[in-house]
Amino acid sequence: MKIASFNINGIKARLPRLIEWLEETQPDIACLQEIKTQDEGFPIAEFEKIGYGAIWHGQKSFNGVAILAKGSEPVETKRGLDGEPEDDHSRYLEADVTVGDDASPLRVASIYLPNGNPLPGPKFDYKLRWMKRLRARAAEIWAEEVPAVLAGDYNVIPRDNDVFSVNAMASDALMQPESRAAYRCLLADGWTDALGNWHPQGNIWTYWDYQRGAWQRDNGFRIDHLLLSPQAADRLSACGVDKNHRGREKASDHAPTWVILDR
């Protein structure tokens, strides 16, 4: 079973690249971030044509998350995070997905965590509060003892070897001690960073800025993560990044990141 996370950076602008990736790599489940469209503008018919069901949580012009499932319809379990009723950002969507002949569903969440820049300031404070709220929801999922994958753009560079240059990103919200500490809390609660564990040496990027020749110079970093519950981590057989898709024409600035779980 292949589960992927892909910050598509505008689903309408990148739809040909997204369909191309789905057809070439055939993920069973794809968690999308930054779809940047209102609910009524989501191109569901295009996904149905190639055999995917979907749920989505849109927002005009920015944010927005979705979950695609090959040959099935995701069953929504949570839309948004509790704790701040006034928070109207479309950043969290969760579902149970049954793939193929599997008797039990997999719980998946598509996450677009706040960036937090500039800092200090309200955007960074919001980021930290959001991470606290995410941890609370993750604890609820944990208590259910189900196989679960929390997939998405976390906007956190967890380790120094997850970035091309520590000095270049030292003042960015993605690398602040508070951001990293909040991420480590999730791991300390028992969630497994699949890509981080699979590649302890680091130097595996999932994002390259459009500016300053970052792609051409391979100046990237790892901010797209798939966190696995123990029931999912026990089934992990492979993970990786579809780096070549970042280099295609009119590509997202993120590359798809994925795990394979034994059935």
PDB file of C-alpha atoms in Angstrom:
ATOM      1  CA  MET A   1       0.000   0.000   0.000  1.00  0.00           C
ATOM      2  CA  LYS A   2       1.572   3.276  -1.117  1.00  0.00           C
ATOM      3  CA  ILE A   3       0.682   6.483   0.740  1.00  0.00           C
ATOM      4  CA  ALA A   4       2.037   9.786  -0.545  1.00  0.00           C
ATOM      5  CA  SER A   5       2.090  13.421   0.482  1.00  0.00           C
ATOM      6  CA  PHE A   6       2.322  16.169  -2.123  1.00  0.00           C
ATOM      7  CA  ASN A   7       2.147  19.936  -1.629  1.00  0.00           C
ATOM      8  CA  ILE A   8       0.891  20.706  -5.110  1.00  0.00           C
ATOM      9  CA  ASN A   9       1.094  24.532  -4.763  1.00  0.00           C
ATOM     10  CA  GLY A  10      -2.137  25.241  -6.630  1.00  0.00           C
ATOM     11  CA  ILE A  11      -4.173  22.346  -7.944  1.00  0.00           C
ATOM     12  CA  LYS A  12      -5.499  24.187 -10.984  1.00  0.00           C
ATOM     13  CA  ALA A  13      -2.088  25.460 -12.063  1.00  0.00           C
ATOM     14  CA  ARG A  14      -0.421  22.059 -11.507  1.00  0.00           C
ATOM     15  CA  LEU A  15      -3.246  19.720 -12.517  1.00  0.00           C
ATOM     16  CA  PRO A  16      -1.431  18.260 -15.568  1.00  0.00           C
ATOM     17  CA  ARG A  17       1.644  17.545 -13.408  1.00  0.00           C
ATOM     18  CA  LEU A  18      -0.513  16.048 -10.653  1.00  0.00           C
ATOM     19  CA  ILE A  19      -2.412  13.736 -13.019  1.00  0.00           C
ATOM     20  CA  GLU A  20       0.894  12.770 -14.629  1.00  0.00           C
ATOM     21  CA  TRP A  21       2.382  11.855 -11.248  1.00  0.00           C
ATOM     22  CA  LEU A  22      -0.683   9.866 -10.184  1.00  0.00           C
ATOM     23  CA  GLU A  23      -0.704   7.869 -13.405  1.00  0.00           C
ATOM     24  CA  GLU A  24       3.044   7.232 -13.354  1.00  0.00           C
ATOM     25  CA  THR A  25       3.457   6.284  -9.679  1.00  0.00           C
ATOM     26  CA  GLN A  26      -0.021   4.925  -8.795  1.00  0.00           C
ATOM     27  CA  PRO A  27      -0.208   5.787  -5.076  1.00  0.00           C
ATOM     28  CA  ASP A  28      -3.098   4.102  -3.287  1.00  0.00           C
ATOM     29  CA  ILE A  29      -3.599   7.221  -1.167  1.00  0.00           C
ATOM     30  CA  ALA A  30      -2.422  10.753  -1.927  1.00  0.00           C
ATOM     31  CA  CYS A  31      -2.595  13.554   0.644  1.00  0.00           C
ATOM     32  CA  LEU A  32      -2.464  16.955  -1.047  1.00  0.00           C
ATOM     33  CA  GLN A  33      -1.681  20.350   0.430  1.00  0.00           C
ATOM     34  CA  GLU A  34      -1.987  23.933  -0.807  1.00  0.00           C
ATOM     35  CA  ILE A  35      -4.708  23.090  -3.293  1.00  0.00           C
ATOM     36  CA  LYS A  36      -5.550  26.833  -3.264  1.00  0.00           C
ATOM     37  CA  THR A  37      -9.143  26.514  -4.430  1.00  0.00           C
ATOM     38  CA  GLN A  38     -12.577  26.814  -2.930  1.00  0.00           C
ATOM     39  CA  ASP A  39     -14.532  23.593  -2.476  1.00  0.00           C
ATOM     40  CA  GLU A  40     -16.654  24.128  -5.586  1.00  0.00           C
ATOM     41  CA  GLY A  41     -13.534  24.562  -7.735  1.00  0.00           C
ATOM     42  CA  PHE A  42     -11.949  21.233  -6.833  1.00  0.00           C
ATOM     43  CA  PRO A  43     -11.475  19.196 -10.061  1.00  0.00           C
ATOM     44  CA  ILE A  44     -13.016  15.976  -8.762  1.00  0.00           C
ATOM     45  CA  ALA A  45     -14.071  14.791 -12.244  1.00  0.00           C
ATOM     46  CA  GLU A  46     -10.441  14.704 -13.388  1.00  0.00           C
ATOM     47  CA  PHE A  47      -9.523  12.345 -10.556  1.00  0.00           C
ATOM     48  CA  GLU A  48     -12.561  10.149 -11.037  1.00  0.00           C
ATOM     49  CA  LYS A  49     -11.531   9.664 -14.667  1.00  0.00           C
ATOM     50  CA  ILE A  50      -8.345   7.932 -13.517  1.00  0.00           C
ATOM     51  CA  GLY A  51      -9.983   5.936 -10.734  1.00  0.00           C
ATOM     52  CA  TYR A  52      -9.584   8.078  -7.618  1.00  0.00           C
ATOM     53  CA  GLY A  53     -12.185   9.068  -5.071  1.00  0.00           C
ATOM     54  CA  ALA A  54     -11.540  12.192  -3.017  1.00  0.00           C
ATOM     55  CA  ILE A  55     -12.512  14.459  -0.173  1.00  0.00           C
ATOM     56  CA  TRP A  56     -11.227  18.011   0.150  1.00  0.00           C
ATOM     57  CA  HIS A  57     -11.236  21.064   2.394  1.00  0.00           C
ATOM     58  CA  GLY A  58     -10.723  24.138   0.250  1.00  0.00           C
ATOM     59  CA  GLN A  59     -10.097  27.823   0.756  1.00  0.00           C
ATOM     60  CA  LYS A  60      -9.967  30.670  -1.728  1.00  0.00           C
ATOM     61  CA  SER A  61      -6.494  31.462  -3.088  1.00  0.00           C
ATOM     62  CA  PHE A  62      -4.413  29.761  -0.400  1.00  0.00           C
ATOM     63  CA  ASN A  63      -4.156  26.769   1.956  1.00  0.00           C
ATOM     64  CA  GLY A  64      -6.484  23.825   1.285  1.00  0.00           C
ATOM     65  CA  VAL A  65      -5.973  20.073   1.740  1.00  0.00           C
ATOM     66  CA  ALA A  66      -7.335  16.929   0.098  1.00  0.00           C
ATOM     67  CA  ILE A  67      -7.166  13.144   0.312  1.00  0.00           C
ATOM     68  CA  LEU A  68      -7.339  10.960  -2.805  1.00  0.00           C
ATOM     69  CA  ALA A  69      -7.868   7.190  -2.703  1.00  0.00           C
ATOM     70  CA  LYS A  70      -7.522   4.810  -5.642  1.00  0.00           C
ATOM     71  CA  GLY A  71     -10.674   2.797  -6.214  1.00  0.00           C
ATOM     72  CA  SER A  72     -12.464   3.947  -3.076  1.00  0.00           C
ATOM     73  CA  GLU A  73     -14.009   6.920  -1.305  1.00  0.00           C
ATOM     74  CA  PRO A  74     -12.242   8.268   1.787  1.00  0.00           C
ATOM     75  CA  VAL A  75     -14.568   8.409   4.799  1.00  0.00           C
ATOM     76  CA  GLU A  76     -14.030  11.730   6.538  1.00  0.00           C
ATOM     77  CA  THR A  77     -13.299  11.556  10.272  1.00  0.00           C
ATOM     78  CA  LYS A  78     -12.125  15.101  11.038  1.00  0.00           C
ATOM     79  CA  ARG A  79     -12.091  18.498   9.299  1.00  0.00           C
ATOM     80  CA  GLY A  80      -9.963  21.131  10.998  1.00  0.00           C
ATOM     81  CA  LEU A  81      -8.449  20.999  14.476  1.00  0.00           C
ATOM     82  CA  ASP A  82     -10.154  21.761  17.749  1.00  0.00           C
ATOM     83  CA  GLY A  83      -8.963  24.466  20.104  1.00  0.00           C
ATOM     84  CA  GLU A  84      -9.481  27.718  18.193  1.00  0.00           C
ATOM     85  CA  PRO A  85     -13.052  28.007  16.877  1.00  0.00           C
ATOM     86  CA  GLU A  86     -12.192  31.256  15.092  1.00  0.00           C
ATOM     87  CA  ASP A  87      -9.448  29.587  13.015  1.00  0.00           C
ATOM     88  CA  ASP A  88     -10.894  29.308   9.495  1.00  0.00           C
ATOM     89  CA  HIS A  89      -7.732  28.151   7.720  1.00  0.00           C
ATOM     90  CA  SER A  90      -8.149  24.957   5.694  1.00  0.00           C
ATOM     91  CA  ARG A  91      -5.125  23.061   6.961  1.00  0.00           C
ATOM     92  CA  TYR A  92      -6.265  19.676   8.308  1.00  0.00           C
ATOM     93  CA  LEU A  93      -8.347  16.867   6.841  1.00  0.00           C
ATOM     94  CA  GLU A  94      -8.566  13.302   8.154  1.00  0.00           C
ATOM     95  CA  ALA A  95     -10.214  10.154   6.825  1.00  0.00           C
ATOM     96  CA  ASP A  96     -10.438   6.399   7.044  1.00  0.00           C
ATOM     97  CA  VAL A  97      -9.449   4.759   3.766  1.00  0.00           C
ATOM     98  CA  THR A  98      -9.903   1.109   2.842  1.00  0.00           C
ATOM     99  CA  VAL A  99      -7.596   0.004   0.044  1.00  0.00           C
ATOM    100  CA  GLY A 100      -8.294  -3.061  -2.060  1.00  0.00           C
ATOM    101  CA  ASP A 101      -9.306  -6.114  -0.087  1.00  0.00           C
ATOM    102  CA  ASP A 102      -7.956  -4.829   3.218  1.00  0.00           C
ATOM    103  CA  ALA A 103     -10.492  -5.615   5.929  1.00  0.00           C
ATOM    104  CA  SER A 104      -9.569  -2.677   8.147  1.00  0.00           C
ATOM    105  CA  PRO A 105      -9.174   0.961   7.075  1.00  0.00           C
ATOM    106  CA  LEU A 106      -6.072   3.088   7.380  1.00  0.00           C
ATOM    107  CA  ARG A 107      -6.449   6.448   9.134  1.00  0.00           C
ATOM    108  CA  VAL A 108      -4.780   9.212   7.154  1.00  0.00           C
ATOM    109  CA  ALA A 109      -4.503  12.946   7.684  1.00  0.00           C
ATOM    110  CA  SER A 110      -3.471  15.588   5.187  1.00  0.00           C
ATOM    111  CA  ILE A 111      -1.683  18.400   7.017  1.00  0.00           C
ATOM    112  CA  TYR A 112      -0.581  21.861   5.934  1.00  0.00           C
ATOM    113  CA  LEU A 113       1.103  23.312   8.977  1.00  0.00           C
ATOM    114  CA  PRO A 114       1.522  27.106   9.195  1.00  0.00           C
ATOM    115  CA  ASN A 115       4.790  28.519   7.902  1.00  0.00           C
ATOM    116  CA  GLY A 116       5.284  30.919  10.813  1.00  0.00           C
ATOM    117  CA  ASN A 117       7.261  33.668   9.082  1.00  0.00           C
ATOM    118  CA  PRO A 118       8.005  36.426   9.844  1.00  0.00           C
ATOM    119  CA  LEU A 119       9.131  35.970  13.409  1.00  0.00           C
ATOM    120  CA  PRO A 120       8.754  36.949  16.100  1.00  0.00           C
ATOM    121  CA  GLY A 121       5.131  37.832  15.670  1.00  0.00           C
ATOM    122  CA  PRO A 122       1.562  36.554  15.450  1.00  0.00           C
ATOM    123  CA  LYS A 123       2.250  34.165  12.558  1.00  0.00           C
ATOM    124  CA  PHE A 124       4.932  32.336  14.512  1.00  0.00           C
ATOM    125  CA  ASP A 125       2.743  32.259  17.621  1.00  0.00           C
ATOM    126  CA  TYR A 126      -0.072  30.778  15.517  1.00  0.00           C
ATOM    127  CA  LYS A 127       2.291  28.119  14.168  1.00  0.00           C
ATOM    128  CA  LEU A 128       3.226  26.970  17.674  1.00  0.00           C
ATOM    129  CA  ARG A 129      -0.388  26.949  18.854  1.00  0.00           C
ATOM    130  CA  TRP A 130      -1.368  24.962  15.767  1.00  0.00           C
ATOM    131  CA  MET A 131       1.330  22.383  16.478  1.00  0.00           C
ATOM    132  CA  LYS A 132       0.030  22.022  20.013  1.00  0.00           C
ATOM    133  CA  ARG A 133      -3.472  21.438  18.657  1.00  0.00           C
ATOM    134  CA  LEU A 134      -2.124  18.890  16.174  1.00  0.00           C
ATOM    135  CA  ARG A 135      -0.405  17.021  18.988  1.00  0.00           C
ATOM    136  CA  ALA A 136      -3.691  16.859  20.891  1.00  0.00           C
ATOM    137  CA  ARG A 137      -5.479  15.361  17.868  1.00  0.00           C
ATOM    138  CA  ALA A 138      -2.609  12.947  17.264  1.00  0.00           C
ATOM    139  CA  ALA A 139      -2.990  11.730  20.852  1.00  0.00           C
ATOM    140  CA  GLU A 140      -6.666  11.017  20.232  1.00  0.00           C
ATOM    141  CA  ILE A 141      -5.808   8.975  17.136  1.00  0.00           C
ATOM    142  CA  TRP A 142      -3.086   7.190  19.086  1.00  0.00           C
ATOM    143  CA  ALA A 143      -5.605   6.183  21.721  1.00  0.00           C
ATOM    144  CA  GLU A 144      -7.708   4.452  19.054  1.00  0.00           C
ATOM    145  CA  GLU A 145      -4.772   2.082  18.350  1.00  0.00           C
ATOM    146  CA  VAL A 146      -5.366   2.155  14.601  1.00  0.00           C
ATOM    147  CA  PRO A 147      -2.803   2.134  11.783  1.00  0.00           C
ATOM    148  CA  ALA A 148      -2.438   5.819  10.964  1.00  0.00           C
ATOM    149  CA  VAL A 149      -0.343   8.121   8.792  1.00  0.00           C
ATOM    150  CA  LEU A 150      -0.139  11.860   9.468  1.00  0.00           C
ATOM    151  CA  ALA A 151       1.120  13.136   6.117  1.00  0.00           C
ATOM    152  CA  GLY A 152       1.825  16.603   4.920  1.00  0.00           C
ATOM    153  CA  ASP A 153       3.850  19.770   4.701  1.00  0.00           C
ATOM    154  CA  TYR A 154       4.859  20.358   8.313  1.00  0.00           C
ATOM    155  CA  ASN A 155       6.945  23.458   7.559  1.00  0.00           C
ATOM    156  CA  VAL A 156       9.537  22.170  10.025  1.00  0.00           C
ATOM    157  CA  ILE A 157      13.137  21.207   9.220  1.00  0.00           C
ATOM    158  CA  PRO A 158      13.663  18.653  12.007  1.00  0.00           C
ATOM    159  CA  ARG A 159      17.455  18.204  11.939  1.00  0.00           C
ATOM    160  CA  ASP A 160      20.545  20.038  10.740  1.00  0.00           C
ATOM    161  CA  ASN A 161      21.142  17.339   8.112  1.00  0.00           C
ATOM    162  CA  ASP A 162      17.686  18.010   6.658  1.00  0.00           C
ATOM    163  CA  VAL A 163      18.782  21.312   5.094  1.00  0.00           C
ATOM    164  CA  PHE A 164      21.369  22.296   2.487  1.00  0.00           C
ATOM    165  CA  SER A 165      22.755  25.038   4.744  1.00  0.00           C
ATOM    166  CA  VAL A 166      22.057  25.510   8.439  1.00  0.00           C
ATOM    167  CA  ASN A 167      23.319  29.079   8.293  1.00  0.00           C
ATOM    168  CA  ALA A 168      21.069  29.991   5.369  1.00  0.00           C
ATOM    169  CA  MET A 169      17.932  28.930   7.267  1.00  0.00           C
ATOM    170  CA  ALA A 170      18.977  29.745  10.832  1.00  0.00           C
ATOM    171  CA  SER A 171      16.611  32.710  11.212  1.00  0.00           C
ATOM    172  CA  ASP A 172      13.652  31.047   9.463  1.00  0.00           C
ATOM    173  CA  ALA A 173      10.569  29.859  11.370  1.00  0.00           C
ATOM    174  CA  LEU A 174      11.060  26.393   9.869  1.00  0.00           C
ATOM    175  CA  MET A 175      14.220  25.867  11.917  1.00  0.00           C
ATOM    176  CA  GLN A 176      13.575  27.659  15.190  1.00  0.00           C
ATOM    177  CA  PRO A 177      14.163  25.704  18.420  1.00  0.00           C
ATOM    178  CA  GLU A 178      10.481  26.055  19.327  1.00  0.00           C
ATOM    179  CA  SER A 179       9.349  24.607  15.974  1.00  0.00           C
ATOM    180  CA  ARG A 180      11.745  21.708  16.245  1.00  0.00           C
ATOM    181  CA  ALA A 181      10.809  21.050  19.852  1.00  0.00           C
ATOM    182  CA  ALA A 182       7.102  20.883  18.970  1.00  0.00           C
ATOM    183  CA  TYR A 183       7.890  18.394  16.183  1.00  0.00           C
ATOM    184  CA  ARG A 184      10.033  16.295  18.524  1.00  0.00           C
ATOM    185  CA  CYS A 185       7.108  16.144  20.945  1.00  0.00           C
ATOM    186  CA  LEU A 186       5.158  14.208  18.309  1.00  0.00           C
ATOM    187  CA  LEU A 187       8.035  11.768  17.926  1.00  0.00           C
ATOM    188  CA  ALA A 188       8.384  11.468  21.688  1.00  0.00           C
ATOM    189  CA  ASP A 189       4.706  10.548  21.835  1.00  0.00           C
ATOM    190  CA  GLY A 190       5.591   7.515  19.709  1.00  0.00           C
ATOM    191  CA  TRP A 191       5.030   8.634  16.110  1.00  0.00           C
ATOM    192  CA  THR A 192       7.687   7.508  13.625  1.00  0.00           C
ATOM    193  CA  ASP A 193       9.174   9.955  11.119  1.00  0.00           C
ATOM    194  CA  ALA A 194       9.323   7.478   8.237  1.00  0.00           C
ATOM    195  CA  LEU A 195      11.724   9.312   5.945  1.00  0.00           C
ATOM    196  CA  GLY A 196      13.909  10.525   8.807  1.00  0.00           C
ATOM    197  CA  ASN A 197      14.251   7.010  10.207  1.00  0.00           C
ATOM    198  CA  TRP A 198      14.826   5.475   6.784  1.00  0.00           C
ATOM    199  CA  HIS A 199      17.542   8.030   5.949  1.00  0.00           C
ATOM    200  CA  PRO A 200      19.283   8.897   9.240  1.00  0.00           C
ATOM    201  CA  GLN A 201      22.182  10.419   7.311  1.00  0.00           C
ATOM    202  CA  GLY A 202      19.863  13.152   5.992  1.00  0.00           C
ATOM    203  CA  ASN A 203      20.536  15.050   2.785  1.00  0.00           C
ATOM    204  CA  ILE A 204      17.117  14.028   1.447  1.00  0.00           C
ATOM    205  CA  TRP A 205      15.188  17.105   0.312  1.00  0.00           C
ATOM    206  CA  THR A 206      11.453  17.491  -0.381  1.00  0.00           C
ATOM    207  CA  TYR A 207      11.373  21.232  -1.198  1.00  0.00           C
ATOM    208  CA  TRP A 208      13.389  23.578  -3.434  1.00  0.00           C
ATOM    209  CA  ASP A 209      12.520  27.275  -3.627  1.00  0.00           C
ATOM    210  CA  TYR A 210      11.690  28.781  -7.014  1.00  0.00           C
ATOM    211  CA  GLN A 211      14.130  31.611  -6.273  1.00  0.00           C
ATOM    212  CA  ARG A 212      17.920  31.903  -6.286  1.00  0.00           C
ATOM    213  CA  GLY A 213      18.456  28.846  -8.459  1.00  0.00           C
ATOM    214  CA  ALA A 214      17.663  26.544  -5.553  1.00  0.00           C
ATOM    215  CA  TRP A 215      16.619  23.623  -7.750  1.00  0.00           C
ATOM    216  CA  GLN A 216      19.549  23.923 -10.110  1.00  0.00           C
ATOM    217  CA  ARG A 217      21.982  24.087  -7.168  1.00  0.00           C
ATOM    218  CA  ASP A 218      20.144  21.394  -5.180  1.00  0.00           C
ATOM    219  CA  ASN A 219      19.664  23.850  -2.307  1.00  0.00           C
ATOM    220  CA  GLY A 220      16.711  22.128  -0.701  1.00  0.00           C
ATOM    221  CA  PHE A 221      15.433  20.925   2.625  1.00  0.00           C
ATOM    222  CA  ARG A 222      13.063  18.371   4.129  1.00  0.00           C
ATOM    223  CA  ILE A 223       9.752  19.713   5.399  1.00  0.00           C
ATOM    224  CA  ASP A 224       7.282  17.137   4.034  1.00  0.00           C
ATOM    225  CA  HIS A 225       6.852  14.301   6.523  1.00  0.00           C
ATOM    226  CA  LEU A 226       4.819  11.140   7.007  1.00  0.00           C
ATOM    227  CA  LEU A 227       4.447  10.233  10.678  1.00  0.00           C
ATOM    228  CA  LEU A 228       3.372   6.670  11.388  1.00  0.00           C
ATOM    229  CA  SER A 229       1.546   5.203  14.358  1.00  0.00           C
ATOM    230  CA  PRO A 230       3.121   2.010  15.781  1.00  0.00           C
ATOM    231  CA  GLN A 231       0.537  -0.099  13.941  1.00  0.00           C
ATOM    232  CA  ALA A 232       1.615   1.517  10.647  1.00  0.00           C
ATOM    233  CA  ALA A 233       5.341   1.703  11.445  1.00  0.00           C
ATOM    234  CA  ASP A 234       5.415  -2.064  11.932  1.00  0.00           C
ATOM    235  CA  ARG A 235       4.317  -2.430   8.301  1.00  0.00           C
ATOM    236  CA  LEU A 236       6.785   0.070   6.778  1.00  0.00           C
ATOM    237  CA  SER A 237       8.730  -1.532   3.919  1.00  0.00           C
ATOM    238  CA  ALA A 238       9.981   1.455   1.904  1.00  0.00           C
ATOM    239  CA  CYS A 239       9.854   5.236   1.615  1.00  0.00           C
ATOM    240  CA  GLY A 240      11.268   7.907  -0.633  1.00  0.00           C
ATOM    241  CA  VAL A 241      10.901  11.151  -2.577  1.00  0.00           C
ATOM    242  CA  ASP A 242       9.892  11.462  -6.240  1.00  0.00           C
ATOM    243  CA  LYS A 243      12.562  14.101  -6.802  1.00  0.00           C
ATOM    244  CA  ASN A 244      12.435  14.015 -10.600  1.00  0.00           C
ATOM    245  CA  HIS A 245       8.900  15.439 -10.579  1.00  0.00           C
ATOM    246  CA  ARG A 246      10.229  18.682  -9.056  1.00  0.00           C
ATOM    247  CA  GLY A 247      12.337  19.244 -12.169  1.00  0.00           C
ATOM    248  CA  ARG A 248       9.489  19.077 -14.665  1.00  0.00           C
ATOM    249  CA  GLU A 249       7.912  22.022 -16.445  1.00  0.00           C
ATOM    250  CA  LYS A 250       5.561  24.113 -14.276  1.00  0.00           C
ATOM    251  CA  ALA A 251       6.176  21.818 -11.303  1.00  0.00           C
ATOM    252  CA  SER A 252       5.358  22.452  -7.668  1.00  0.00           C
ATOM    253  CA  ASP A 253       8.252  23.618  -5.501  1.00  0.00           C
ATOM    254  CA  HIS A 254       7.723  20.425  -3.451  1.00  0.00           C
ATOM    255  CA  ALA A 255       8.370  16.851  -4.535  1.00  0.00           C
ATOM    256  CA  PRO A 256       5.963  14.003  -3.682  1.00  0.00           C
ATOM    257  CA  THR A 257       7.053  12.039  -0.620  1.00  0.00           C
ATOM    258  CA  TRP A 258       5.793   8.507   0.053  1.00  0.00           C
ATOM    259  CA  VAL A 259       5.816   5.364   2.157  1.00  0.00           C
ATOM    260  CA  ILE A 260       4.928   1.774   1.345  1.00  0.00           C
ATOM    261  CA  LEU A 261       3.210  -0.290   4.043  1.00  0.00           C
ATOM    262  CA  ASP A 262       2.904  -4.059   3.839  1.00  0.00           C
ATOM    263  CA  ARG A 263      -0.715  -5.118   3.660  1.00  0.00           C
TER     264      ARG A 263
END
